[in-house]
Amino acid sequence: MDDTDNHPEAHDHAVVLGAGMAGLLAARALAQRFARVTVVERDELPDTGPAFRPGVPQSRHVHVLWSRGLELMEGLLPGVTRELLAAGAALMESPRDFLWLSPADWFHPVPGSRILIGSRELIDWTVRREVLRDDRITVRSGSTVTGLVAGPDGRSVTGVRLREGGPLAARFVVDATGRTSRAPAWLAALGHPAPATTRYDSHLGYSSRYYEIPPDPARRWQGMYVQGRPDSPRGGVLVPLDDGRWLATLIGNGEHAPPTGDEEFLAYTRSLRTPALYDALRDAKPLSSPTGFRSTANEWRHYERLDRWPAGFVVLGDAACRFNPVYGHGMTVAALAADALAGAIRGLAPREIAGAARRIQRRTAAAADVAWQIATSEDMRYPETEGPPPDRATKVLQAYMSRVIVGANADPEISRPFFGVLSLSASPNTLLSPGTVIRVLSKWRLPTIPETTAYPPHHPGPPDSGS
């Protein structure tokens, strides 16, 4: 047991565990109310530029920051968009800048959403650099948290225990350690029950590889997305990165998980619903061997439902709710959670913030609602998905969304609300407005052709592709 009152220097001090996107943005939000914020990170953080680190194993795969996430990030860190672009990230219009084969058909150049494309290493490095411009925020890297410190009453968290250096006192602690969070065990050690957990696992696998972008003056697209679907659960994504590189990520469910062998990687692209990705990569020079990733389950630890919750502690980001990364919502939800945190503590003194932890936990958890609904309802379409079966309402919604996607492929009046929801900028109710429902149900039907192999008319394939 320990007490913040025994450490006067901790009265105006907050600690954030984890220097990933959720942790960095949470630190920035907390710095608006605390005199000092310490970010504790297990990894040794690179200080010379973007670099891979073990704590973000999925960073070698394609990452997308949707428009809503970028807007919120810019609100917390004014000028960060400019810095990201200067560092080599790119702003694109989706789907206009892409060859995108949806489960229904190719997207036409309809209105959609802005997205930021860049390597995860570059995005993390740039955001961390901008966060640390605030003198109130410091990072303590190479430090491992072994547990929480409780106050004398056992009902509050007053710091964390570190393997290196003993306890670190704080008025408020945020766990943003991601998928490997030890919060359930830490809370159990303080006498709190484990949270209920909801889990859906479609057994999606990734395999990614860097390529040198081959010159092609006739190329009229910047990226490519070939989506899988239950009857053809293989897909792939191709995006440009800085320094003239492509990052190709192959995607498959269950036994269709993509290979990590050099020769098998390109061969896998020939099994997709279109030859477009194979045509793009067949003459491109590989710059790395393929790297796999398999930890893609959706998992929500329902801390927000617990009847008892300690003051001074909050869990957010992937540590509370993680998604199948194929939908690209992780970084945007981290920004939504940080924005919810900033809103919840606005106008509160540090002691009041600690006392409001339970309300803050519920408010930040709600930031994941829409992304969770999208990821789980889509994953439930695949028969191999493990998790609670879809109820009747979910099945009706899935059938309706299948027709929405058909309409969004070609109809601007449907693509606008569709991408508003997909980018987490608009409520799902947007797609259920009377006008949209009537337009979807009266004008758009599910395609009768099971496979689409040709290039879209607005992006003809290469003359020798046979398409």
mmCIF file of C-alpha atoms in Angstrom, residues 175-179 181 183 195-198 299-304 314-323 361 364-365 368 372:
data_model
loop_
_atom_site.group_PDB
_atom_site.id
_atom_site.type_symbol
_atom_site.label_atom_id
_atom_site.label_comp_id
_atom_site.label_asym_id
_atom_site.label_seq_id
_atom_site.Cartn_x
_atom_site.Cartn_y
_atom_site.Cartn_z
ATOM 1 C CA ASP A 175 -2.857 1.849 -19.146
ATOM 2 C CA ALA A 176 -2.306 2.058 -22.910
ATOM 3 C CA THR A 177 -0.021 -0.968 -23.228
ATOM 4 C CA GLY A 178 -2.069 -2.506 -26.018
ATOM 5 C CA ARG A 179 -2.851 -6.141 -26.694
ATOM 6 C CA SER A 181 -1.931 -5.355 -21.237
ATOM 7 C CA ALA A 183 -4.394 -4.778 -16.313
ATOM 8 C CA PRO A 195 -13.734 -7.926 -16.546
ATOM 9 C CA ALA A 196 -16.041 -9.915 -18.785
ATOM 10 C CA THR A 197 -14.530 -10.336 -22.241
ATOM 11 C CA THR A 198 -16.243 -10.555 -25.637
ATOM 12 C CA GLU A 299 -11.460 -8.583 -28.096
ATOM 13 C CA TRP A 300 -13.272 -6.230 -25.735
ATOM 14 C CA ARG A 301 -12.422 -6.342 -22.037
ATOM 15 C CA HIS A 302 -15.477 -4.719 -20.494
ATOM 16 C CA TYR A 303 -13.899 -2.656 -17.734
ATOM 17 C CA GLU A 304 -16.731 -0.170 -18.203
ATOM 18 C CA VAL A 314 -8.151 4.121 -16.672
ATOM 19 C CA VAL A 315 -7.522 1.535 -19.408
ATOM 20 C CA LEU A 316 -7.853 2.658 -23.020
ATOM 21 C CA GLY A 317 -6.855 1.816 -26.582
ATOM 22 C CA ASP A 318 -6.118 -1.791 -27.522
ATOM 23 C CA ALA A 319 -5.581 -2.566 -23.835
ATOM 24 C CA ALA A 320 -9.357 -2.266 -23.424
ATOM 25 C CA CYS A 321 -10.739 -3.021 -26.894
ATOM 26 C CA ARG A 322 -8.867 -4.284 -29.926
ATOM 27 C CA PHE A 323 -10.118 -4.954 -33.430
ATOM 28 C CA GLN A 361 -13.451 4.665 -18.227
ATOM 29 C CA THR A 364 -13.344 6.375 -23.375
ATOM 30 C CA ALA A 365 -14.726 2.847 -23.864
ATOM 31 C CA ALA A 368 -14.747 2.039 -29.652
ATOM 32 C CA TRP A 372 -16.381 -2.710 -32.871
#
